[in-house]
PDB file of C-alpha atoms in Angstrom:
ATOM      1  CA  UNK K   1     -23.045  45.239  11.763  1.00  0.00           C
ATOM      2  CA  UNK K   2     -24.996  42.077  12.655  1.00  0.00           C
ATOM      3  CA  UNK K   3     -23.224  40.195   9.890  1.00  0.00           C
ATOM      4  CA  UNK K   4     -19.829  41.276  11.233  1.00  0.00           C
ATOM      5  CA  UNK K   5     -20.746  40.151  14.776  1.00  0.00           C
ATOM      6  CA  UNK K   6     -22.127  36.853  13.494  1.00  0.00           C
ATOM      7  CA  UNK K   7     -18.970  36.269  11.456  1.00  0.00           C
ATOM      8  CA  UNK K   8     -16.838  36.988  14.515  1.00  0.00           C
ATOM      9  CA  UNK K   9     -18.864  34.587  16.675  1.00  0.00           C
ATOM     10  CA  UNK K  10     -18.707  31.828  14.047  1.00  0.00           C
ATOM     11  CA  UNK K  11     -14.957  32.267  13.660  1.00  0.00           C
ATOM     12  CA  UNK K  12     -14.455  32.012  17.437  1.00  0.00           C
ATOM     13  CA  UNK K  13     -16.760  28.998  17.903  1.00  0.00           C
ATOM     14  CA  UNK K  14     -14.246  26.322  16.822  1.00  0.00           C
ATOM     15  CA  UNK K  15     -11.634  27.771  19.167  1.00  0.00           C
ATOM     16  CA  UNK K  16     -14.007  27.749  22.100  1.00  0.00           C
ATOM     17  CA  UNK K  17     -15.015  24.161  21.360  1.00  0.00           C
ATOM     18  CA  UNK K  18     -11.434  23.003  21.003  1.00  0.00           C
ATOM     19  CA  UNK K  19     -10.343  24.624  24.251  1.00  0.00           C
ATOM     20  CA  UNK K  20     -13.095  22.889  26.220  1.00  0.00           C
ATOM     21  CA  UNK K  21     -12.927  19.567  24.381  1.00  0.00           C
ATOM     22  CA  UNK K  22     -11.844  16.412  26.158  1.00  0.00           C
ATOM     23  CA  UNK K  23     -10.628  13.236  24.567  1.00  0.00           C
ATOM     24  CA  UNK K  24     -13.591  10.841  24.401  1.00  0.00           C
ATOM     25  CA  UNK K  25     -11.469   7.741  25.000  1.00  0.00           C
ATOM     26  CA  UNK K  26      -9.032   8.986  27.646  1.00  0.00           C
ATOM     27  CA  UNK K  27      -8.414   6.095  30.018  1.00  0.00           C
ATOM     28  CA  UNK K  28      -9.904   3.496  27.652  1.00  0.00           C
ATOM     29  CA  UNK K  29      -7.962   0.197  27.650  1.00  0.00           C
ATOM     30  CA  UNK K  30      -7.589   0.375  23.841  1.00  0.00           C
ATOM     31  CA  UNK K  31      -5.604   3.621  23.916  1.00  0.00           C
ATOM     32  CA  UNK K  32      -1.932   2.901  23.358  1.00  0.00           C
ATOM     33  CA  UNK K  33       0.340   1.096  20.951  1.00  0.00           C
ATOM     34  CA  UNK K  34      -0.311  -2.503  19.995  1.00  0.00           C
ATOM     35  CA  UNK K  35       1.487  -4.995  17.738  1.00  0.00           C
ATOM     36  CA  UNK K  36       0.247  -8.031  15.848  1.00  0.00           C
ATOM     37  CA  UNK K  37       2.628 -10.585  14.304  1.00  0.00           C
ATOM     38  CA  UNK K  38       1.612 -12.921  11.493  1.00  0.00           C
ATOM     39  CA  UNK K  39       1.822 -16.530  12.726  1.00  0.00           C
ATOM     40  CA  UNK K  40       4.879 -17.245  10.559  1.00  0.00           C
ATOM     41  CA  UNK K  41       6.634 -14.100  11.852  1.00  0.00           C
ATOM     42  CA  UNK K  42       7.046 -12.681   8.343  1.00  0.00           C
ATOM     43  CA  UNK K  43       5.263  -9.399   9.040  1.00  0.00           C
ATOM     44  CA  UNK K  44       4.043  -7.215  11.881  1.00  0.00           C
ATOM     45  CA  UNK K  45       1.330  -4.595  12.169  1.00  0.00           C
ATOM     46  CA  UNK K  46       1.486  -1.716  14.633  1.00  0.00           C
ATOM     47  CA  UNK K  47      -1.663   0.053  15.799  1.00  0.00           C
ATOM     48  CA  UNK K  48      -1.492   3.365  17.672  1.00  0.00           C
ATOM     49  CA  UNK K  49      -4.891   4.220  19.134  1.00  0.00           C
ATOM     50  CA  UNK K  50      -5.179   7.795  20.390  1.00  0.00           C
ATOM     51  CA  UNK K  51      -7.621   9.039  23.034  1.00  0.00           C
ATOM     52  CA  UNK K  52      -9.077  11.517  20.506  1.00  0.00           C
ATOM     53  CA  UNK K  53     -10.588   8.657  18.460  1.00  0.00           C
ATOM     54  CA  UNK K  54      -7.934   8.514  15.727  1.00  0.00           C
ATOM     55  CA  UNK K  55      -5.441   5.788  14.954  1.00  0.00           C
ATOM     56  CA  UNK K  56      -2.255   5.279  12.972  1.00  0.00           C
ATOM     57  CA  UNK K  57      -1.555   1.817  11.537  1.00  0.00           C
ATOM     58  CA  UNK K  58       1.514   0.419   9.813  1.00  0.00           C
ATOM     59  CA  UNK K  59       1.389  -2.966   8.113  1.00  0.00           C
ATOM     60  CA  UNK K  60       4.259  -4.007   5.813  1.00  0.00           C
ATOM     61  CA  UNK K  61       4.553  -0.998   3.441  1.00  0.00           C
ATOM     62  CA  UNK K  62       1.107   0.392   4.264  1.00  0.00           C
ATOM     63  CA  UNK K  63       0.616   3.447   6.452  1.00  0.00           C
ATOM     64  CA  UNK K  64      -3.003   4.268   7.259  1.00  0.00           C
ATOM     65  CA  UNK K  65      -4.968   6.671   9.426  1.00  0.00           C
ATOM     66  CA  UNK K  66      -8.465   6.062  10.725  1.00  0.00           C
ATOM     67  CA  UNK K  67     -11.142   7.419  12.985  1.00  0.00           C
ATOM     68  CA  UNK K  68     -12.773   4.988  15.369  1.00  0.00           C
ATOM     69  CA  UNK K  69     -15.547   4.584  17.856  1.00  0.00           C
ATOM     70  CA  UNK K  70     -15.412   2.019  20.620  1.00  0.00           C
ATOM     71  CA  UNK K  71     -17.849   1.279  23.396  1.00  0.00           C
ATOM     72  CA  UNK K  72     -16.745   2.617  26.766  1.00  0.00           C
ATOM     73  CA  UNK K  73     -17.625  -0.612  28.575  1.00  0.00           C
ATOM     74  CA  UNK K  74     -17.601  -4.245  27.445  1.00  0.00           C
ATOM     75  CA  UNK K  75     -20.852  -6.039  26.745  1.00  0.00           C
ATOM     76  CA  UNK K  76     -22.074  -8.742  29.143  1.00  0.00           C
ATOM     77  CA  UNK K  77     -20.098 -11.180  26.931  1.00  0.00           C
ATOM     78  CA  UNK K  78     -16.900  -9.175  27.535  1.00  0.00           C
ATOM     79  CA  UNK K  79     -16.549  -7.575  24.091  1.00  0.00           C
ATOM     80  CA  UNK K  80     -16.122  -3.929  23.104  1.00  0.00           C
ATOM     81  CA  UNK K  81     -17.889  -2.817  19.918  1.00  0.00           C
ATOM     82  CA  UNK K  82     -15.304  -1.189  17.595  1.00  0.00           C
ATOM     83  CA  UNK K  83     -16.198   0.748  14.427  1.00  0.00           C
ATOM     84  CA  UNK K  84     -13.229   1.917  12.354  1.00  0.00           C
ATOM     85  CA  UNK K  85     -13.191   4.085   9.217  1.00  0.00           C
ATOM     86  CA  UNK K  86     -10.059   4.561   7.098  1.00  0.00           C
ATOM     87  CA  UNK K  87      -9.525   8.249   6.325  1.00  0.00           C
ATOM     88  CA  UNK K  88      -6.030   8.147   4.814  1.00  0.00           C
ATOM     89  CA  UNK K  89      -3.856   5.465   3.227  1.00  0.00           C
ATOM     90  CA  UNK K  90      -0.580   5.575   1.314  1.00  0.00           C
ATOM     91  CA  UNK K  91      -1.858   3.054  -1.264  1.00  0.00           C
ATOM     92  CA  UNK K  92       0.813   0.442  -0.539  1.00  0.00           C
ATOM     93  CA  UNK K  93       0.271  -3.221   0.349  1.00  0.00           C
ATOM     94  CA  UNK K  94      -0.310  -4.430   3.915  1.00  0.00           C
ATOM     95  CA  UNK K  95       0.878  -7.703   5.489  1.00  0.00           C
ATOM     96  CA  UNK K  96      -1.865  -9.585   3.628  1.00  0.00           C
ATOM     97  CA  UNK K  97      -0.739  -8.120   0.284  1.00  0.00           C
ATOM     98  CA  UNK K  98      -3.855  -5.927   0.071  1.00  0.00           C
ATOM     99  CA  UNK K  99      -4.308  -2.193  -0.435  1.00  0.00           C
ATOM    100  CA  UNK K 100      -6.863  -0.636   1.915  1.00  0.00           C
ATOM    101  CA  UNK K 101      -9.478   1.651   0.387  1.00  0.00           C
ATOM    102  CA  UNK K 102      -9.974   5.065   1.956  1.00  0.00           C
ATOM    103  CA  UNK K 103     -13.504   5.250   3.330  1.00  0.00           C
ATOM    104  CA  UNK K 104     -13.637   1.550   4.243  1.00  0.00           C
ATOM    105  CA  UNK K 105     -15.683   1.137   7.417  1.00  0.00           C
ATOM    106  CA  UNK K 106     -15.473  -2.014   9.511  1.00  0.00           C
ATOM    107  CA  UNK K 107     -17.320  -3.163  12.592  1.00  0.00           C
ATOM    108  CA  UNK K 108     -15.608  -5.672  14.866  1.00  0.00           C
ATOM    109  CA  UNK K 109     -15.543  -6.720  18.492  1.00  0.00           C
ATOM    110  CA  UNK K 110     -12.501  -6.542  20.755  1.00  0.00           C
ATOM    111  CA  UNK K 111     -11.914  -8.752  23.773  1.00  0.00           C
ATOM    112  CA  UNK K 112      -9.047  -8.095  26.162  1.00  0.00           C
ATOM    113  CA  UNK K 113      -7.341 -10.792  28.179  1.00  0.00           C
ATOM    114  CA  UNK K 114      -7.532 -10.378  31.987  1.00  0.00           C
ATOM    115  CA  UNK K 115      -4.142  -8.596  32.113  1.00  0.00           C
ATOM    116  CA  UNK K 116      -5.268  -5.928  29.621  1.00  0.00           C
ATOM    117  CA  UNK K 117      -1.989  -6.442  27.763  1.00  0.00           C
ATOM    118  CA  UNK K 118      -3.446  -8.458  24.856  1.00  0.00           C
ATOM    119  CA  UNK K 119      -6.632  -8.463  22.832  1.00  0.00           C
ATOM    120  CA  UNK K 120      -8.229 -10.253  19.903  1.00  0.00           C
ATOM    121  CA  UNK K 121     -10.377  -8.748  17.157  1.00  0.00           C
ATOM    122  CA  UNK K 122     -13.502 -10.743  16.274  1.00  0.00           C
ATOM    123  CA  UNK K 123     -16.257 -10.515  13.662  1.00  0.00           C
ATOM    124  CA  UNK K 124     -18.960 -11.088  16.286  1.00  0.00           C
ATOM    125  CA  UNK K 125     -19.248 -11.362  20.059  1.00  0.00           C
ATOM    126  CA  UNK K 126     -17.716 -14.812  19.898  1.00  0.00           C
ATOM    127  CA  UNK K 127     -14.198 -16.222  19.819  1.00  0.00           C
ATOM    128  CA  UNK K 128     -15.075 -18.326  16.745  1.00  0.00           C
ATOM    129  CA  UNK K 129     -13.756 -15.897  14.089  1.00  0.00           C
ATOM    130  CA  UNK K 130     -10.959 -13.698  15.450  1.00  0.00           C
ATOM    131  CA  UNK K 131      -7.427 -12.606  14.725  1.00  0.00           C
ATOM    132  CA  UNK K 132      -4.691 -11.760  17.145  1.00  0.00           C
ATOM    133  CA  UNK K 133      -3.643 -11.464  19.754  1.00  0.00           C
ATOM    134  CA  UNK K 134      -2.369  -7.923  19.583  1.00  0.00           C
ATOM    135  CA  UNK K 135       0.184  -7.162  22.278  1.00  0.00           C
ATOM    136  CA  UNK K 136       0.581  -3.838  24.098  1.00  0.00           C
ATOM    137  CA  UNK K 137       4.006  -2.394  23.306  1.00  0.00           C
ATOM    138  CA  UNK K 138       3.668   1.055  24.829  1.00  0.00           C
ATOM    139  CA  UNK K 139       1.595   3.384  26.882  1.00  0.00           C
ATOM    140  CA  UNK K 140      -0.692   6.111  25.558  1.00  0.00           C
ATOM    141  CA  UNK K 141      -0.524   6.492  21.814  1.00  0.00           C
ATOM    142  CA  UNK K 142       1.009   9.538  20.204  1.00  0.00           C
TER     143      UNK K 142
END
């Protein structure tokens, strides 16, 4: 009898957690759809950041999914710490001609412009080694 009750409680636990869960990044300035264009205009990447901490990226023929963490507030230097881990990839080449490995984890720093409609991605809390800008092209990501 105890085993049956325990099994019932364990089966119900994920449902209870899901019903009470809130999106950890709701209202974060990163949430939404962003686009980056290569300087020569030959390719574009689209990033859809969702409030649940997942993202969908298209780059040339590549389609990738990731999970991410991002600080809720910028550092005193104005950068958000962003950690991204690829969880799914279609194995096709991105705008740089590369194939992204599933499981790849990157740590970067994001800095928004004052309007909140553009940001750059940097290797450190400095504007010395960055790419972008990425431009907001929509509201909350799907």
